[in-house]
C-alpha positions as semicolon CSV with decimal commas, in nm:
position;residue;x (nm);y (nm);z (nm)
1;M;-9,768;1,459;-4,486
2;A;-9,781;1,677;-4,161
3;E;-10,059;1,674;-3,947
4;D;-10,357;1,863;-4,061
5;K;-10,560;2,022;-3,761
6;G;-10,898;2,119;-3,897
7;E;-10,775;2,338;-4,169
8;D;-11,052;2,407;-4,413
9;K;-10,935;2,210;-4,681
10;E;-11,178;2,029;-4,909
11;K;-10,970;1,744;-5,062
12;V;-10,629;1,618;-4,927
13;T;-10,430;1,346;-5,092
14;H;-10,202;1,121;-4,879
15;K;-9,938;0,878;-5,024
16;L;-9,869;0,605;-4,781
17;E;-9,561;0,392;-4,800
18;P;-9,559;0,025;-4,746
19;D;-9,641;-0,086;-4,373
20;T;-9,777;0,258;-4,259
21;E;-10,129;0,369;-4,181
22;L;-10,311;0,681;-4,225
23;R;-10,487;0,770;-3,899
24;F;-10,767;1,049;-3,894
25;E;-11,037;1,187;-3,710
26;V;-11,364;1,351;-3,849
27;E;-11,448;1,695;-3,720
28;A;-11,763;1,727;-3,488
29;G;-12,047;1,806;-3,711
30;A;-11,870;1,741;-4,035
31;T;-11,880;1,454;-4,289
32;V;-11,553;1,310;-4,459
33;Q;-11,531;1,099;-4,754
34;L;-11,247;0,839;-4,808
35;E;-11,121;0,723;-5,148
36;L;-10,859;0,465;-5,245
37;T;-10,718;0,587;-5,554
38;K;-10,406;0,377;-5,610
39;G;-10,265;0,041;-5,450
40;L;-10,396;-0,168;-5,158
41;A;-10,528;-0,071;-4,821
42;E;-10,759;-0,188;-4,556
43;V;-10,957;-0,033;-4,252
44;F;-10,949;-0,260;-3,940
45;G;-10,893;-0,573;-4,170
46;T;-11,171;-0,472;-4,442
47;E;-11,026;-0,419;-4,782
48;L;-11,100;-0,081;-4,930
49;I;-11,227;-0,090;-5,308
50;L;-11,053;0,109;-5,544
51;N;-11,233;0,447;-5,633
52;K;-11,516;0,386;-5,416
53;K;-11,590;0,662;-5,171
54;C;-11,669;0,584;-4,808
55;T;-11,845;0,840;-4,596
56;F;-11,794;0,899;-4,222
57;Q;-11,962;1,109;-3,954
58;G;-11,837;1,350;-3,717
59;G;-11,613;1,209;-3,448
60;S;-11,530;0,882;-3,638
61;K;-11,183;0,774;-3,570
62;L;-11,013;0,550;-3,839
63;A;-10,667;0,392;-3,953
64;V;-10,617;0,320;-4,329
65;Y;-10,331;0,058;-4,334
66;T;-10,124;-0,054;-4,634
67;F;-9,868;-0,359;-4,669
68;H;-9,773;-0,236;-5,016
69;G;-9,830;0,128;-5,031
70;C;-10,105;0,338;-5,156
71;T;-10,275;0,663;-5,223
72;V;-10,584;0,772;-5,067
73;T;-10,786;1,109;-5,068
74;L;-10,984;1,273;-4,780
75;T;-11,256;1,514;-4,876
76;G;-11,404;1,719;-4,580
77;K;-11,294;1,857;-4,251
78;T;-11,072;1,637;-4,033
79;E;-10,997;1,719;-3,660
80;S;-10,652;1,547;-3,729
81;A;-10,493;1,333;-4,012
82;Y;-10,131;1,218;-4,017
83;I;-9,930;0,901;-4,136
84;A;-9,797;0,670;-3,885
85;K;-9,471;0,471;-3,949
86;E;-9,483;0,279;-3,619
87;T;-9,761;0,053;-3,605
88;P;-9,822;-0,286;-3,428
89;M;-10,017;-0,436;-3,735
90;T;-9,748;-0,678;-3,805
91;M;-9,801;-0,820;-3,462
92;Y;-10,173;-0,842;-3,505
93;V;-10,131;-1,016;-3,833
94;N;-9,914;-1,279;-3,698
95;T;-10,169;-1,331;-3,429
96;H;-10,424;-1,403;-3,691
97;A;-10,158;-1,639;-3,878
98;A;-10,139;-1,829;-3,564
99;L;-10,496;-1,860;-3,515
100;E;-10,541;-1,983;-3,883
101;Q;-10,290;-2,250;-3,822
102;M;-10,498;-2,351;-3,533
103;R;-10,816;-2,364;-3,741
104;Q;-10,636;-2,557;-4,007
105;K;-10,551;-2,818;-3,750
106;A;-10,915;-2,847;-3,619
107;D;-11,035;-2,901;-3,991
108;E;-10,798;-3,209;-4,009
109;E;-10,878;-3,359;-3,678
110;F;-11,243;-3,260;-3,671
111;T;-11,199;-3,056;-3,326
112;R;-11,307;-2,724;-3,184
113;G;-11,114;-2,411;-3,326
114;P;-10,941;-2,143;-3,148
115;R;-11,100;-1,934;-2,893
116;V;-10,931;-1,590;-2,837
117;M;-11,009;-1,335;-2,590
118;V;-10,892;-0,960;-2,600
119;V;-10,843;-0,788;-2,261
120;G;-10,709;-0,475;-2,143
121;P;-10,801;-0,159;-1,968
122;T;-11,048;0,111;-2,145
123;D;-10,952;0,268;-2,450
124;V;-10,657;0,036;-2,573
125;G;-10,823;-0,073;-2,897
126;K;-10,993;-0,399;-2,788
127;S;-11,303;-0,356;-3,014
128;T;-11,062;-0,284;-3,297
129;V;-10,836;-0,574;-3,245
130;C;-11,132;-0,817;-3,264
131;R;-11,260;-0,659;-3,562
132;M;-10,941;-0,712;-3,748
133;L;-10,899;-1,080;-3,640
134;L;-11,259;-1,133;-3,732
135;N;-11,218;-0,966;-4,076
136;Y;-10,902;-1,162;-4,146
137;A;-11,064;-1,478;-4,047
138;V;-11,373;-1,421;-4,283
139;R;-11,132;-1,345;-4,570
140;M;-10,991;-1,695;-4,515
141;E;-11,351;-1,824;-4,570
142;R;-11,403;-1,873;-4,197
143;A;-11,721;-1,809;-4,010
144;P;-11,606;-1,737;-3,651
145;I;-11,837;-1,642;-3,367
146;Y;-11,792;-1,283;-3,224
147;V;-11,879;-1,241;-2,850
148;D;-11,912;-0,899;-2,706
149;L;-11,906;-0,868;-2,336
150;D;-11,842;-0,487;-2,335
151;V;-12,204;-0,365;-2,178
152;G;-12,069;-0,006;-2,167
153;Q;-11,990;0,031;-2,544
154;G;-12,151;-0,278;-2,713
155;N;-12,081;-0,350;-3,065
156;I;-12,364;-0,625;-3,129
157;A;-12,673;-0,494;-2,996
158;I;-12,722;-0,171;-2,764
159;P;-12,520;-0,082;-2,440
160;G;-12,660;-0,275;-2,143
161;T;-12,644;-0,625;-2,319
162;I;-12,396;-0,890;-2,420
163;G;-12,417;-1,104;-2,729
164;A;-12,280;-1,343;-2,981
165;L;-12,303;-1,334;-3,373
166;I;-12,175;-1,553;-3,642
167;V;-11,941;-1,350;-3,864
168;E;-11,970;-1,466;-4,241
169;R;-11,842;-1,166;-4,430
170;P;-11,611;-0,876;-4,373
171;A;-11,723;-0,598;-4,169
172;S;-11,850;-0,282;-4,383
173;V;-11,593;0,007;-4,371
174;E;-11,886;0,242;-4,290
175;E;-12,106;0,046;-4,081
176;G;-11,930;-0,250;-3,927
177;F;-12,049;-0,623;-3,910
178;S;-12,398;-0,702;-4,036
179;E;-12,605;-0,759;-3,733
180;V;-12,856;-1,032;-3,867
181;A;-12,997;-1,270;-3,605
182;P;-12,756;-1,197;-3,298
183;L;-12,787;-1,378;-2,987
184;V;-12,840;-1,114;-2,707
185;F;-12,902;-1,123;-2,329
186;H;-13,048;-0,828;-2,126
187;F;-12,780;-0,704;-1,860
188;G;-12,951;-0,351;-1,805
189;H;-12,645;-0,167;-1,673
190;K;-12,339;0,025;-1,820
191;S;-12,091;-0,132;-1,603
192;P;-12,053;-0,494;-1,489
193;G;-11,987;-0,355;-1,143
194;D;-12,353;-0,243;-1,114
195;N;-12,461;-0,627;-1,087
196;L;-12,147;-0,858;-1,104
197;T;-12,354;-1,169;-0,995
198;L;-12,594;-1,111;-1,298
199;Y;-12,310;-1,036;-1,526
200;D;-12,104;-1,362;-1,449
201;L;-12,431;-1,555;-1,469
202;L;-12,512;-1,410;-1,823
203;I;-12,143;-1,507;-1,940
204;S;-12,203;-1,858;-1,845
205;Q;-12,531;-1,876;-2,019
206;L;-12,406;-1,717;-2,326
207;A;-12,093;-1,972;-2,329
208;E;-12,326;-2,260;-2,303
209;M;-12,545;-2,122;-2,612
210;V;-12,218;-2,078;-2,788
211;N;-12,113;-2,419;-2,725
212;L;-12,465;-2,547;-2,841
213;R;-12,427;-2,339;-3,178
214;C;-12,086;-2,497;-3,237
215;E;-12,216;-2,838;-3,186
216;S;-12,464;-2,769;-3,469
217;N;-12,243;-2,556;-3,691
218;K;-11,920;-2,733;-3,813
219;R;-11,789;-2,435;-3,986
220;A;-11,841;-2,199;-3,695
221;N;-11,709;-2,481;-3,467
222;T;-11,367;-2,501;-3,650
223;S;-11,344;-2,119;-3,712
224;G;-11,332;-2,050;-3,335
225;V;-11,456;-1,756;-3,125
226;V;-11,318;-1,402;-3,066
227;I;-11,429;-1,251;-2,748
228;N;-11,441;-0,872;-2,651
229;T;-11,427;-0,783;-2,293
230;C;-11,484;-0,477;-2,103
231;G;-11,216;-0,240;-1,963
232;W;-11,257;-0,288;-1,607
233;V;-10,963;-0,517;-1,522
234;R;-10,919;-0,485;-1,139
235;G;-11,091;-0,644;-0,855
236;G;-11,429;-0,773;-0,980
237;G;-11,353;-0,682;-1,332
238;Y;-11,043;-0,900;-1,312
239;H;-11,224;-1,201;-1,162
240;S;-11,497;-1,174;-1,430
241;I;-11,224;-1,196;-1,709
242;V;-11,101;-1,519;-1,524
243;H;-11,448;-1,655;-1,508
244;T;-11,509;-1,573;-1,882
245;A;-11,182;-1,752;-1,992
246;G;-11,304;-2,068;-1,798
247;A;-11,660;-2,045;-1,918
248;F;-11,573;-2,021;-2,294
249;E;-11,262;-2,245;-2,244
250;V;-11,057;-2,002;-2,421
251;D;-10,708;-2,094;-2,571
252;L;-10,539;-1,782;-2,619
253;V;-10,568;-1,425;-2,424
254;V;-10,444;-1,126;-2,602
255;V;-10,358;-0,862;-2,352
256;L;-10,327;-0,518;-2,459
257;D;-10,090;-0,252;-2,321
258;Q;-10,086;-0,358;-1,954
259;E;-9,809;-0,579;-1,835
260;R;-9,954;-0,619;-1,476
261;L;-10,260;-0,771;-1,631
262;Y;-10,070;-0,999;-1,830
263;N;-9,849;-1,127;-1,548
264;E;-10,165;-1,174;-1,333
265;L;-10,330;-1,396;-1,602
266;K;-10,031;-1,580;-1,657
267;R;-10,031;-1,673;-1,290
268;D;-10,391;-1,745;-1,251
269;L;-10,490;-1,915;-1,570
270;P;-10,422;-2,278;-1,645
271;D;-10,095;-2,363;-1,834
272;F;-10,265;-2,467;-2,150
273;V;-10,412;-2,115;-2,191
274;K;-10,159;-1,916;-2,380
275;V;-10,142;-1,542;-2,278
276;I;-9,954;-1,294;-2,481
277;L;-9,890;-0,917;-2,436
278;Q;-9,923;-0,683;-2,749
279;P;-9,910;-0,308;-2,767
280;K;-10,198;-0,082;-2,851
281;S;-10,193;0,107;-3,163
282;G;-10,077;0,479;-3,138
283;G;-10,395;0,589;-3,291
284;V;-10,594;0,469;-2,998
285;V;-10,710;0,804;-2,786
286;E;-10,849;0,815;-2,441
287;R;-11,213;0,915;-2,430
288;S;-11,382;1,141;-2,190
289;K;-11,687;1,040;-1,989
290;E;-11,909;1,267;-2,201
291;T;-11,773;1,104;-2,524
292;R;-11,861;0,769;-2,378
293;E;-12,221;0,879;-2,306
294;E;-12,254;1,016;-2,642
295;S;-12,139;0,727;-2,805
296;R;-12,381;0,514;-2,604
297;D;-12,664;0,752;-2,706
298;N;-12,551;0,726;-3,077
299;R;-12,567;0,348;-3,057
300;I;-12,912;0,327;-2,918
301;R;-13,036;0,599;-3,189
302;Q;-12,863;0,391;-3,478
303;Y;-13,078;0,075;-3,346
304;F;-13,391;0,288;-3,405
305;Y;-13,299;0,506;-3,696
306;G;-13,030;0,329;-3,875
307;K;-12,649;0,449;-3,908
308;K;-12,757;0,660;-4,201
309;N;-13,072;0,759;-4,066
310;D;-13,244;0,542;-4,328
311;L;-13,472;0,359;-4,094
312;F;-13,817;0,456;-3,982
313;P;-13,923;0,356;-3,635
314;H;-14,277;0,340;-3,503
315;T;-14,460;0,500;-3,223
316;F;-14,767;0,336;-3,058
317;E;-14,933;0,295;-2,728
318;V;-14,995;0,007;-2,519
319;K;-15,198;-0,033;-2,215
320;F;-15,054;-0,096;-1,874
321;N;-15,228;-0,452;-1,868
322;E;-15,101;-0,558;-2,184
323;V;-14,700;-0,582;-2,069
324;K;-14,526;-0,711;-1,762
325;I;-14,216;-0,497;-1,668
326;Y;-13,944;-0,645;-1,460
327;K;-13,605;-0,530;-1,317
328;I;-13,341;-0,773;-1,253
329;G;-13,194;-0,749;-0,910
330;A;-13,350;-0,632;-0,577
331;P;-13,178;-0,422;-0,317
332;S;-13,005;-0,636;-0,061
333;L;-13,162;-0,640;0,292
334;P;-12,945;-0,586;0,590
335;D;-12,887;-0,884;0,814
336;S;-13,110;-0,718;1,072
337;C;-13,414;-0,747;0,877
338;M;-13,380;-1,125;0,805
339;P;-13,473;-1,417;1,029
340;I;-13,177;-1,560;1,243
341;G;-12,971;-1,765;1,023
342;M;-13,123;-1,687;0,685
343;V;-12,942;-1,542;0,403
344;V;-13,062;-1,412;0,060
345;Q;-12,855;-1,574;-0,195
346;D;-13,018;-1,452;-0,532
347;N;-13,129;-1,085;-0,449
348;K;-12,882;-0,984;-0,760
349;T;-13,073;-1,215;-0,996
350;K;-13,415;-1,168;-0,868
351;L;-13,694;-1,060;-1,091
352;V;-13,868;-0,771;-0,946
353;P;-14,187;-0,646;-1,099
354;I;-14,210;-0,270;-1,182
355;Q;-14,528;-0,062;-1,130
356;P;-14,619;0,209;-1,389
357;S;-14,464;0,541;-1,300
358;Q;-14,336;0,859;-1,463
359;S;-13,980;0,713;-1,398
360;L;-14,005;0,482;-1,684
361;S;-14,020;0,768;-1,916
362;N;-13,723;0,759;-2,175
363;R;-13,576;0,425;-2,037
364;V;-13,462;0,153;-2,269
365;L;-13,635;-0,174;-2,224
366;S;-13,556;-0,525;-2,358
367;I;-13,841;-0,754;-2,497
368;S;-13,766;-1,087;-2,345
369;L;-13,831;-1,416;-2,540
370;G;-13,961;-1,551;-2,209
371;E;-14,332;-1,575;-2,092
372;V;-14,504;-1,456;-1,784
373;G;-14,434;-1,712;-1,524
374;D;-14,112;-1,854;-1,678
375;D;-13,852;-1,934;-1,412
376;D;-13,562;-1,874;-1,645
377;I;-13,662;-1,507;-1,788
378;V;-13,327;-1,368;-1,647
379;T;-13,121;-1,587;-1,863
380;T;-13,359;-1,587;-2,154
381;N;-13,228;-1,403;-2,464
382;V;-13,406;-1,098;-2,580
383;A;-13,598;-1,014;-2,923
384;G;-13,514;-0,669;-2,952
385;F;-13,568;-0,324;-2,760
386;I;-13,806;-0,041;-2,720
387;V;-13,801;0,297;-2,536
388;I;-14,089;0,417;-2,342
389;T;-14,121;0,788;-2,447
390;Q;-14,419;0,878;-2,231
391;V;-14,617;0,731;-1,943
392;D;-14,994;0,836;-1,939
393;M;-15,125;0,771;-1,573
394;D;-15,478;0,889;-1,640
395;R;-15,516;0,672;-1,978
396;Q;-15,325;0,399;-1,817
397;S;-15,089;0,341;-2,104
398;Y;-14,728;0,382;-2,227
399;T;-14,612;0,544;-2,557
400;L;-14,346;0,337;-2,706
401;L;-14,071;0,382;-2,968
402;S;-14,025;0,065;-3,151
403;P;-13,846;-0,056;-3,455
404;S;-14,125;-0,262;-3,551
405;P;-14,522;-0,171;-3,591
406;R;-14,754;-0,324;-3,316
407;P;-14,800;-0,574;-3,168
408;L;-14,504;-0,637;-2,959
409;P;-14,366;-0,978;-3,003
410;R;-14,376;-1,059;-2,632
411;S;-14,542;-0,920;-2,321
412;V;-14,230;-0,942;-2,076
413;L;-14,015;-0,622;-2,077
414;L;-13,707;-0,589;-1,895
415;V;-13,611;-0,212;-1,801
416;S;-13,251;-0,102;-1,780
417;D;-13,085;0,198;-1,601
418;I;-12,984;0,328;-1,944
419;P;-13,180;0,663;-2,071
420;F;-13,264;0,757;-2,409
421;M;-13,426;1,080;-2,533
422;D;-13,584;1,038;-2,870
423;I;-13,486;1,371;-3,042
424;K;-13,401;1,304;-3,396
């Protein structure tokens, strides 16, 4: 079927031949319903249910793939919709098959399952490949651990964090993976380059926690780990990729769409780490800076209001003296300000108290599970997130947007440089 660019068609039926996929993007402000009416098909590894309608909001980009042929119907306005005959899906499925063989061997020998890391520049489909590998594993009755290190466009919690999650059921076509009891750490920035020292420290801490989880959960241990990374692959970003491979002791690195990165990792990683190069999907499109910011904003909004606006957050006040707000990382002092021979080693991971001010308005904060006075607050996971919507200096109070009613579970708050305006 020819590409449809925003034509005002209410209902369009697409017939897909075997090993093809329907790629479509929902027009901004519109809603599109997808329905499988015949055959078998999947979206990023999740099987579609026959005659069940799935709803997608404006800006959503999806690909419906079929191994055996199918018929699907799109109802609503699409920015574009076309059937692609060239797709790398066979390669991705073969990667899953190789990982499954490693899991079977781990079952037989009572060893650790495969750990795979997906790397590549921005906008090559890393998150999508991770989602497919996880979904295929779960469909084989596995329970892999998903690790997301993309602080700019995180899928486990909100932007500015890294985290891990045991995946026990396929992702919902509409809403993604169930985010029950994730392990999340506060980073506070939308790019690793804003504090690379802290980023690497948190990766090491997360790897240690994942190892502990694997030791206590045999099924997760043999199912392995799937790691999503950020799109910064040069300089400090490349060093973080190598650091991540070592911290998580990965067995396989999948490089998407960049031969240079593939060759550098082949050179720098140990011989027992297998590095493979795979193409990106033709449906992946480059996102603008504005689109990325809008995506971050939507992700935070979904945390408070739900992906279908079916959650109702709470607004309440807390006094300045009821909470302690910190920022991780202090500005580095020039050598001229330091005593001779003294070097500050930990300014990037230093906990800095923040005084109440209007600059805290419309800022996202993490609720640390640490207590005031703990030495390890920086590397302690978080309970959730709030937004300071107003600072009242006269009343000495903050107005908070919170997913739960008062009181806050902890009094230690970590401020991020990621803004959020609560405009519903």
